[in-house]
PDB file of C-alpha atoms in Angstrom:
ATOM      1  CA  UNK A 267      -2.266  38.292 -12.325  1.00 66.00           C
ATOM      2  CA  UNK A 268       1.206  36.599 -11.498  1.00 77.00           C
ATOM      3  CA  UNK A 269       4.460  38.988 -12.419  1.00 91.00           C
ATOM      4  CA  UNK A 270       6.627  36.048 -12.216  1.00 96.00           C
ATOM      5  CA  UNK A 271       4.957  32.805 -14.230  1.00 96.00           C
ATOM      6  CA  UNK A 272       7.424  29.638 -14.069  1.00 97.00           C
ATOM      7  CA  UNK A 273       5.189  27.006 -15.953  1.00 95.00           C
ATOM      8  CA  UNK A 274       7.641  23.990 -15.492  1.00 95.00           C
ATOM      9  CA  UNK A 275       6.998  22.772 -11.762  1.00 93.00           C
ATOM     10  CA  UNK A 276       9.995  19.870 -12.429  1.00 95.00           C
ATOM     11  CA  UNK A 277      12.376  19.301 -15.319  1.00 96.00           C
ATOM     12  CA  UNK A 278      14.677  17.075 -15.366  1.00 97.00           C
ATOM     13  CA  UNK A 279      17.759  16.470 -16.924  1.00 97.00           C
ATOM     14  CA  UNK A 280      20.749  14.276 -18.003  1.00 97.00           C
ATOM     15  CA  UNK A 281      24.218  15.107 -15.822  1.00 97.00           C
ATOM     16  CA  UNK A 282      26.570  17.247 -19.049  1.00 97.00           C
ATOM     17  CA  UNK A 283      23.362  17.997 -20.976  1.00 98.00           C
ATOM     18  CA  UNK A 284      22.766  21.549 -21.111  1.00 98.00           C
ATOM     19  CA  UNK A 285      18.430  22.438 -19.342  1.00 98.00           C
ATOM     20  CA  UNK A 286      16.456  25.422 -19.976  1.00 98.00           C
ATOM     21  CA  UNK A 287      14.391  26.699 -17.398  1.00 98.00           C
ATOM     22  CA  UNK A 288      11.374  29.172 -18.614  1.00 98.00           C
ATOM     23  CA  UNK A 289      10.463  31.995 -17.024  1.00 98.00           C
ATOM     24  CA  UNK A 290       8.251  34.982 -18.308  1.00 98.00           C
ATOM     25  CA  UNK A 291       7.322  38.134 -16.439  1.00 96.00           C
ATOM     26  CA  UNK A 292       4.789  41.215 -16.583  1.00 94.00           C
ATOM     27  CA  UNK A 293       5.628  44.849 -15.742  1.00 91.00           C
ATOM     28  CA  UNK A 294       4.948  48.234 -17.307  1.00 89.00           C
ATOM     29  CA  UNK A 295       7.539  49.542 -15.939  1.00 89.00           C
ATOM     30  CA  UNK A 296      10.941  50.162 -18.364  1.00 89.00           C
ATOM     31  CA  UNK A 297      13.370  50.097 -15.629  1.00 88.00           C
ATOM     32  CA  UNK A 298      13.622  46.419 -14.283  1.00 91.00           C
ATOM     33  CA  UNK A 299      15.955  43.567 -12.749  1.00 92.00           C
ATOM     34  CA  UNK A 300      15.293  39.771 -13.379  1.00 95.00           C
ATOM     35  CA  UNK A 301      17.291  37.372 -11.143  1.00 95.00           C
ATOM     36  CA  UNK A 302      17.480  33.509 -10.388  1.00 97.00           C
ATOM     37  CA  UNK A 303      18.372  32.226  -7.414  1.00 97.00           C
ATOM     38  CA  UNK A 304      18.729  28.316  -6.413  1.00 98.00           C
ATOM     39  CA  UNK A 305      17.476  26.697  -3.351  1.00 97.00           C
ATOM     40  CA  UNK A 306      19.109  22.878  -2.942  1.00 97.00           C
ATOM     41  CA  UNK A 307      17.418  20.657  -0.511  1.00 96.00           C
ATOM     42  CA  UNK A 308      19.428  22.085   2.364  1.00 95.00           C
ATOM     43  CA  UNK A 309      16.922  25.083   1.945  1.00 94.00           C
ATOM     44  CA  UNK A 310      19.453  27.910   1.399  1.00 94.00           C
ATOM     45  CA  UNK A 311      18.519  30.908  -0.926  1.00 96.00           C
ATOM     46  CA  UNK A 312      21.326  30.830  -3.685  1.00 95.00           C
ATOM     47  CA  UNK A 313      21.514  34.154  -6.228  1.00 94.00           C
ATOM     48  CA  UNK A 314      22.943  32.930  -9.690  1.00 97.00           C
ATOM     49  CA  UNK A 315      22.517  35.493 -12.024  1.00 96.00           C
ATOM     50  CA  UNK A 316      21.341  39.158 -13.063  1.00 94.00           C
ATOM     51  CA  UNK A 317      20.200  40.952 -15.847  1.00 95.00           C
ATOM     52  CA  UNK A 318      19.239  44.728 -16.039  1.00 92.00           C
ATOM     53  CA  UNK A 319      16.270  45.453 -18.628  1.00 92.00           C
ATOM     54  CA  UNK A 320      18.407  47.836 -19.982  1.00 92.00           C
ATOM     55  CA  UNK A 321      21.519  45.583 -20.426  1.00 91.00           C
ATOM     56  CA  UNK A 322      21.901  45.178 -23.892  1.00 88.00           C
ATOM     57  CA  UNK A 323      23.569  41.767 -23.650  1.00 94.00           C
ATOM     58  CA  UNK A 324      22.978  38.373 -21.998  1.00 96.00           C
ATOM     59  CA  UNK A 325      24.108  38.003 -18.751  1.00 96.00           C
ATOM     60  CA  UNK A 326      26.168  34.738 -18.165  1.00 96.00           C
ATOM     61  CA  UNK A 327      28.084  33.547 -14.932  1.00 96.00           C
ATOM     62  CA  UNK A 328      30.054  30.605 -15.555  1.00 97.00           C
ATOM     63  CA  UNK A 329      27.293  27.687 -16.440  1.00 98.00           C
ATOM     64  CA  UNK A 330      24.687  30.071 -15.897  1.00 98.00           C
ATOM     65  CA  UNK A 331      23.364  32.451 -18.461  1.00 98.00           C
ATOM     66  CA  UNK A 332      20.120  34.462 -18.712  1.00 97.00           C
ATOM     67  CA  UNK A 333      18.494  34.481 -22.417  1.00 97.00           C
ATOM     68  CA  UNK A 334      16.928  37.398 -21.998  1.00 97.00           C
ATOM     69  CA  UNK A 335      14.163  38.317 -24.658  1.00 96.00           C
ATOM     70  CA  UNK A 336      12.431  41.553 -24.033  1.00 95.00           C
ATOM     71  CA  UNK A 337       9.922  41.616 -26.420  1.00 95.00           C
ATOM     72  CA  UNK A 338       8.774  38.452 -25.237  1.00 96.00           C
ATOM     73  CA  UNK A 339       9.032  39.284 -21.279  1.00 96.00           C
ATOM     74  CA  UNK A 340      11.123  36.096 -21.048  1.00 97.00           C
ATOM     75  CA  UNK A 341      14.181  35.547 -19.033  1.00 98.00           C
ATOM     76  CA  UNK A 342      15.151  31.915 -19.381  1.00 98.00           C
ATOM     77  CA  UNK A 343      17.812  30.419 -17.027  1.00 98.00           C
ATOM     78  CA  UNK A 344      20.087  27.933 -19.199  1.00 98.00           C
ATOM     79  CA  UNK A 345      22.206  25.943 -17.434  1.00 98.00           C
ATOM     80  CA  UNK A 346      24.960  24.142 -19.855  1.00 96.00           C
ATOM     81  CA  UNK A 347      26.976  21.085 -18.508  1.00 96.00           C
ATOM     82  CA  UNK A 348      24.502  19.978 -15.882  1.00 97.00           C
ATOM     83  CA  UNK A 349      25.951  18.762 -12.647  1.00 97.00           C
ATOM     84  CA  UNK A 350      24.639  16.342 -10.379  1.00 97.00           C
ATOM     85  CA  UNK A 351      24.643  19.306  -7.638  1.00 97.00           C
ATOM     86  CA  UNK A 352      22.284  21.634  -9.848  1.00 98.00           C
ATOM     87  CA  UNK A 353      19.489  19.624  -8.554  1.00 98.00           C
ATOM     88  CA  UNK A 354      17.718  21.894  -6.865  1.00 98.00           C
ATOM     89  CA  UNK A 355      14.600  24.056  -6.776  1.00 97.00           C
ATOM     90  CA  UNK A 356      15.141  27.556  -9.023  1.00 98.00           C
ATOM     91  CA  UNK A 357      13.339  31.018  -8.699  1.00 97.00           C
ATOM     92  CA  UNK A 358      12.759  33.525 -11.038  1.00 97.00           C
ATOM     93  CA  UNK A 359      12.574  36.801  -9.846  1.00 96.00           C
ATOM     94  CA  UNK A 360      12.095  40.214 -10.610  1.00 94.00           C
ATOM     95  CA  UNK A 361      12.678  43.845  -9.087  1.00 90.00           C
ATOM     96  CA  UNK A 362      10.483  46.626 -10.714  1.00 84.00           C
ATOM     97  CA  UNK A 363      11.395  50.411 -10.891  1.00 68.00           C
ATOM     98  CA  UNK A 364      14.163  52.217 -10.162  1.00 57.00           C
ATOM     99  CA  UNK A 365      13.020  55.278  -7.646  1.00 51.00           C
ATOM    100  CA  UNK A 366      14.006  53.167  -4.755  1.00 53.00           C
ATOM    101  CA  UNK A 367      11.410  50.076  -5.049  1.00 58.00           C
ATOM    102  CA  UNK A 368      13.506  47.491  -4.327  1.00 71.00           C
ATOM    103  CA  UNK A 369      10.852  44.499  -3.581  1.00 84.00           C
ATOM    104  CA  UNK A 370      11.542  41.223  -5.335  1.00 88.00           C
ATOM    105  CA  UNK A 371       8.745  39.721  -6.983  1.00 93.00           C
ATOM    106  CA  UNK A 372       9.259  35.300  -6.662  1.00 95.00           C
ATOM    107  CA  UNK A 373       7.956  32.945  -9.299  1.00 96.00           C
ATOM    108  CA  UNK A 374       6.418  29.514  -8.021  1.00 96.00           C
ATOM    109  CA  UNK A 375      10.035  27.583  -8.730  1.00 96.00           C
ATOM    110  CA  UNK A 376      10.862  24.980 -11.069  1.00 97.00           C
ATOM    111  CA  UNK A 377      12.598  21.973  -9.010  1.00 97.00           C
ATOM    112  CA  UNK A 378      15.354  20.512 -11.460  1.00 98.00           C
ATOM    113  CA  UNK A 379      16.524  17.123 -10.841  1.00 98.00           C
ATOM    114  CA  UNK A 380      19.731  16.011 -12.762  1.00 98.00           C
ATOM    115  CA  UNK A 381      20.343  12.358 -13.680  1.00 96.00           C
ATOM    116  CA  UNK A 382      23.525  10.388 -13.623  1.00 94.00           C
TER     117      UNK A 382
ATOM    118  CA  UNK B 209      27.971  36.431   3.130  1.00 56.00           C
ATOM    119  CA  UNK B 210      25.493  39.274   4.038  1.00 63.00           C
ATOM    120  CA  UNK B 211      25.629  38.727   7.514  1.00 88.00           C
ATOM    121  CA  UNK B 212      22.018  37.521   8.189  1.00 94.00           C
ATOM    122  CA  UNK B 213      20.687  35.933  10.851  1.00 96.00           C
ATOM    123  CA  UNK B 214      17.514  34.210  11.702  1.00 97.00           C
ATOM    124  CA  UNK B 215      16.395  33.081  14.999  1.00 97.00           C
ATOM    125  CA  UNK B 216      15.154  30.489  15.809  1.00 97.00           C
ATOM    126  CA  UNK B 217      16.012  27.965  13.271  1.00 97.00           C
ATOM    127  CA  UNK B 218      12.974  25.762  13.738  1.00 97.00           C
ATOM    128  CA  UNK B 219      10.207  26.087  16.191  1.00 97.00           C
ATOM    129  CA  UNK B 220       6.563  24.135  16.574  1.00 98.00           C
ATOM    130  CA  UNK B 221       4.029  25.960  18.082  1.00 97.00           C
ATOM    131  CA  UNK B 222       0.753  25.752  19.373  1.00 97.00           C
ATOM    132  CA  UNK B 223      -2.553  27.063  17.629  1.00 98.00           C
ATOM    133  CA  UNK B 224      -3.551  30.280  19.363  1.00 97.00           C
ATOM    134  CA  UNK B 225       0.162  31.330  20.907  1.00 97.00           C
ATOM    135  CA  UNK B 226       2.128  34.277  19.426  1.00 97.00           C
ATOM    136  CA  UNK B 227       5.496  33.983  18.007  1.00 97.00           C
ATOM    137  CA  UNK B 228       8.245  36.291  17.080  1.00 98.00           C
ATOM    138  CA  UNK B 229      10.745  35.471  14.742  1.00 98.00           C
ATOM    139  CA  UNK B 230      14.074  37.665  14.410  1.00 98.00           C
ATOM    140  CA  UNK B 231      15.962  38.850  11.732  1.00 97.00           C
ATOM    141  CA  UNK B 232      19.212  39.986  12.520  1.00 97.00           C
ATOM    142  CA  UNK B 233      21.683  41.864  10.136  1.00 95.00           C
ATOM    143  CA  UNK B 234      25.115  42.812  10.530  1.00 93.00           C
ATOM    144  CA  UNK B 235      25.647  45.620   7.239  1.00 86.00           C
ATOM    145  CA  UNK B 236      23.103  48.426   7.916  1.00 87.00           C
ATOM    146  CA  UNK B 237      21.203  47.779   4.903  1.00 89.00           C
ATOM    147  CA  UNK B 238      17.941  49.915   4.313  1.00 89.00           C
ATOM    148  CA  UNK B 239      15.293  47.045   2.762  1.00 91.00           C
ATOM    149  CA  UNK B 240      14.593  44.094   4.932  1.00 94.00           C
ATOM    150  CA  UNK B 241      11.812  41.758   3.729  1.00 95.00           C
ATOM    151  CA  UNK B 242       9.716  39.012   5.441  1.00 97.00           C
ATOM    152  CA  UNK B 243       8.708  35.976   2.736  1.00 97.00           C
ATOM    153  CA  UNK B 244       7.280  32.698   3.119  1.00 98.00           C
ATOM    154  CA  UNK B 245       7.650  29.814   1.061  1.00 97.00           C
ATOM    155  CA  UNK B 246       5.184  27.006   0.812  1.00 95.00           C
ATOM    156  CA  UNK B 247       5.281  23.879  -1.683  1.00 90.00           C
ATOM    157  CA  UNK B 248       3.471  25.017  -5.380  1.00 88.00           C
ATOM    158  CA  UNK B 249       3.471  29.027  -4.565  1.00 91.00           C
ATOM    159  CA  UNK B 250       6.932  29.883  -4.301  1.00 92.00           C
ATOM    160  CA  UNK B 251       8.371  33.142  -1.847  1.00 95.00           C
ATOM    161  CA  UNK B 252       5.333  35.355  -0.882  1.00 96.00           C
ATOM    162  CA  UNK B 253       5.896  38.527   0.619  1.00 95.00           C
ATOM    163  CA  UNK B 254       4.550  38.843   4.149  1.00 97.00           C
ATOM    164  CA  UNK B 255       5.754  42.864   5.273  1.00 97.00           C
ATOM    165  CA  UNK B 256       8.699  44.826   4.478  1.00 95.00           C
ATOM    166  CA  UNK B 257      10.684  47.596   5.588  1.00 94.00           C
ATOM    167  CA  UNK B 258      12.640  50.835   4.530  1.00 90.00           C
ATOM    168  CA  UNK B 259      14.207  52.082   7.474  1.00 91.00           C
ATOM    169  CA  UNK B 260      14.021  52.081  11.629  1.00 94.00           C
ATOM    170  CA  UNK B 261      10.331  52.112  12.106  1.00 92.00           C
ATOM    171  CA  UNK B 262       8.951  52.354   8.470  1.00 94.00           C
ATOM    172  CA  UNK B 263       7.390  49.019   7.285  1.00 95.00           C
ATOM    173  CA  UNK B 264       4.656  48.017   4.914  1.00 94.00           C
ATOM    174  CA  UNK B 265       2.341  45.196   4.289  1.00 95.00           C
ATOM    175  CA  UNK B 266       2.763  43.217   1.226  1.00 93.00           C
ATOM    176  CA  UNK B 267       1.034  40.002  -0.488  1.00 92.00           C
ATOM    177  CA  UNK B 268       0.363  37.749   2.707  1.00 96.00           C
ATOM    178  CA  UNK B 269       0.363  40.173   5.334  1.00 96.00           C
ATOM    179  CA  UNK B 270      -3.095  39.029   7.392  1.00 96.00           C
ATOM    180  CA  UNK B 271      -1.928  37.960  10.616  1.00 96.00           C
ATOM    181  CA  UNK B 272       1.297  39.101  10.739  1.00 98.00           C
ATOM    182  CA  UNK B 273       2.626  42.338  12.074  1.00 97.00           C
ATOM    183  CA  UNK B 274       6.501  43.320  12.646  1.00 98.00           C
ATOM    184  CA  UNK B 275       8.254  45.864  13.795  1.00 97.00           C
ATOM    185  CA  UNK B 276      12.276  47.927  13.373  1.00 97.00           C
ATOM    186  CA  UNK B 277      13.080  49.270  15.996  1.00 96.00           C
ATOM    187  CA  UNK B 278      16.573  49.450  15.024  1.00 95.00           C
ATOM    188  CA  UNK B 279      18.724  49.227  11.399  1.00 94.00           C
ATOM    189  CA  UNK B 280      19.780  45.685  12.367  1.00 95.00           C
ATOM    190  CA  UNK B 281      16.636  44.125  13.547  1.00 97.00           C
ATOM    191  CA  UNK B 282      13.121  42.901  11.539  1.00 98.00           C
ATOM    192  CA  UNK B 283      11.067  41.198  14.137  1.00 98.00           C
ATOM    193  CA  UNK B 284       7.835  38.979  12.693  1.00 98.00           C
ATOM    194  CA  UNK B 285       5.006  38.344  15.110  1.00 98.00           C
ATOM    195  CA  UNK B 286       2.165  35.972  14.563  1.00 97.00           C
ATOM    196  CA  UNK B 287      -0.145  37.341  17.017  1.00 94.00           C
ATOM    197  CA  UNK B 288      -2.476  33.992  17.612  1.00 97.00           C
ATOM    198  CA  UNK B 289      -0.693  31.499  15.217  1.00 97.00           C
ATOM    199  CA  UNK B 290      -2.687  28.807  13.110  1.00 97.00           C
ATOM    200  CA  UNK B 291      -1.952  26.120  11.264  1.00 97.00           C
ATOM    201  CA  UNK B 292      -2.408  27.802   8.094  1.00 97.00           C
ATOM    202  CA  UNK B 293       0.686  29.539   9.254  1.00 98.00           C
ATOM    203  CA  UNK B 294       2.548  26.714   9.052  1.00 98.00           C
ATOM    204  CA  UNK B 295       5.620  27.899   6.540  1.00 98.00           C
ATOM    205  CA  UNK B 296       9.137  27.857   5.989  1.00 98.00           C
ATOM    206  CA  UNK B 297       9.789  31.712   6.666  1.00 98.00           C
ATOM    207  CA  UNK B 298      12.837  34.055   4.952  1.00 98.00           C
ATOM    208  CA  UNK B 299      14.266  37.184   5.486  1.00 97.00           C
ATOM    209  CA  UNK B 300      15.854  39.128   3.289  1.00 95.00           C
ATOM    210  CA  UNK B 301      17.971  41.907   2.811  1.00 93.00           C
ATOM    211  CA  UNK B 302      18.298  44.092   0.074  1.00 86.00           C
ATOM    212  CA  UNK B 303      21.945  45.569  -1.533  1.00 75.00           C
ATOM    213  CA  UNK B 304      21.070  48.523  -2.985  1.00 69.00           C
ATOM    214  CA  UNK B 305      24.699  49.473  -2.521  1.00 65.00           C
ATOM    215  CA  UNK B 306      25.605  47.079  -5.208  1.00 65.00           C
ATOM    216  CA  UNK B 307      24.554  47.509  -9.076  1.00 68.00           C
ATOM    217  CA  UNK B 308      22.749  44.681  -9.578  1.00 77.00           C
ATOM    218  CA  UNK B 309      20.569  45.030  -5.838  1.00 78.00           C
ATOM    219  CA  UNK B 310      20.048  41.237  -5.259  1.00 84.00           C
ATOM    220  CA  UNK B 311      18.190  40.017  -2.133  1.00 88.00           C
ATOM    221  CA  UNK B 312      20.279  38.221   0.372  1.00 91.00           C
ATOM    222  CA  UNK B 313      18.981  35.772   2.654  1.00 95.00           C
ATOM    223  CA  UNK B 314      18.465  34.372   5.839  1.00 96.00           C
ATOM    224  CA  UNK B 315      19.027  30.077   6.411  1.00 96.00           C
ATOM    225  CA  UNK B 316      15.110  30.200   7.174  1.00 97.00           C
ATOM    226  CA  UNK B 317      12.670  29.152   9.898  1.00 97.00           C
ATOM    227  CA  UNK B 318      11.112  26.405   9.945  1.00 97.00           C
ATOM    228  CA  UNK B 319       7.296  27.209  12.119  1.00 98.00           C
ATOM    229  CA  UNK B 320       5.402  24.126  12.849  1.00 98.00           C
ATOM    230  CA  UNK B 321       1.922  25.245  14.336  1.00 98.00           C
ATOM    231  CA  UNK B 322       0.322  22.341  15.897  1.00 97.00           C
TER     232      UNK B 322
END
């Protein structure tokens, strides 16, 4: 069974309109980390944003924020004020346990395209 | 900038030849990871290490082999390369110094197996 399940393989968006991208995970474990990362077509590995599964609030950096709901194993990127450079191809990502297991689990990737 | 460096860039290879492709860091970080990345399955884990000479297999690891022999260098070999290898291929580093421990990564290598 996939950890990381990103069911939107392309979304696409107007440029200033805010764009949700899904992502839901699987783990037993209670100590996690969930992380996005960006990829534009010039093939770089980007990392936006973090959020601890004990961290109480949402994590947000600048446009980026995490909407993180642990009940549901969800840990949406939202991106508000889309910009004609956040097309690109996003990861979800997640890092199980905390006794030294460091080894990011990747989701399939949702390419966003953003529309003038 | 975590100071990673992959070499070569892009290389195209022929069915049956081995290749070695180097990961090079510059911060004496612990984790290093091998991925690869093909269209509709995302970054799949190929091996990854905790220290000089300790590595592990992980999702994709048939074919593959690699070896540390020292803190700053992650070598990938594809001992008799086929086409199925074909790949956009990432290493990785991983902070643990920091508090969030986010992977950092290499520009990629592009291996076309002809």
């Amino acid at each position: 069974a996939q950890k990381i399940t990103q069911t939107q393989p392309g979304m696409f968006v107007q440029e200033k309109e805010a764009v949700t991208l899904d992502c839901t995970y699987d783990t037993s474990d209670q100590s996690y980390g969930l992380f996005w990362y960006k990829q534009p077509s010039s093939g770089e590995m980007i990392f936006l944003i973090y959020q601890g599964s004990y961290d109480e609030q949402n994590a947000t950096e600048g446009r980026y924020s995490l909407n993180f709901q642990k009940a549901r194993k969800s840990a949406n990127l939202v991106i508000s004020a889309s910009q004609l450079g956040d097309s690109a191809m996003y990861f979800c990502a997640m890092r199980e346990g905390g006794g030294g297991s460091y080894i990011p689990t990747f989701g399939r990737g949702t390419s966003l395209i953003v529309h003038p | 900038d975590a100071g990673i460096t992959q070499s070569p860039r892009h290389k195209v290879t022929e069915t049956g030849t081995p290749v070695t492709l180097r990961c090079h860091q510059t911060e004496n970080h612990r984790y290093m990871y091998w991925y690869r990345q093909d269209p509709g399955h995302g970054l799949r884990l190929i091996h990854y290490s905790y220290g000089v000479k300790d590595t592990d297999k992980g999702e994709v690891s048939d074919g593959y082999s690699v070896s540390r022999s020292k803190t700053e260098d992650f070598l990938l070999t594809l001992e008799s390369a086929t086409s199925s290898q074909t790949s956009v291929y990432f290493c990785a580093i991983q902070t643990t110094g920091s508090a969030t421990g986010e992977a950092f990564f290499g520009q990629g290598t592009r291996l076309t197996v002809v």
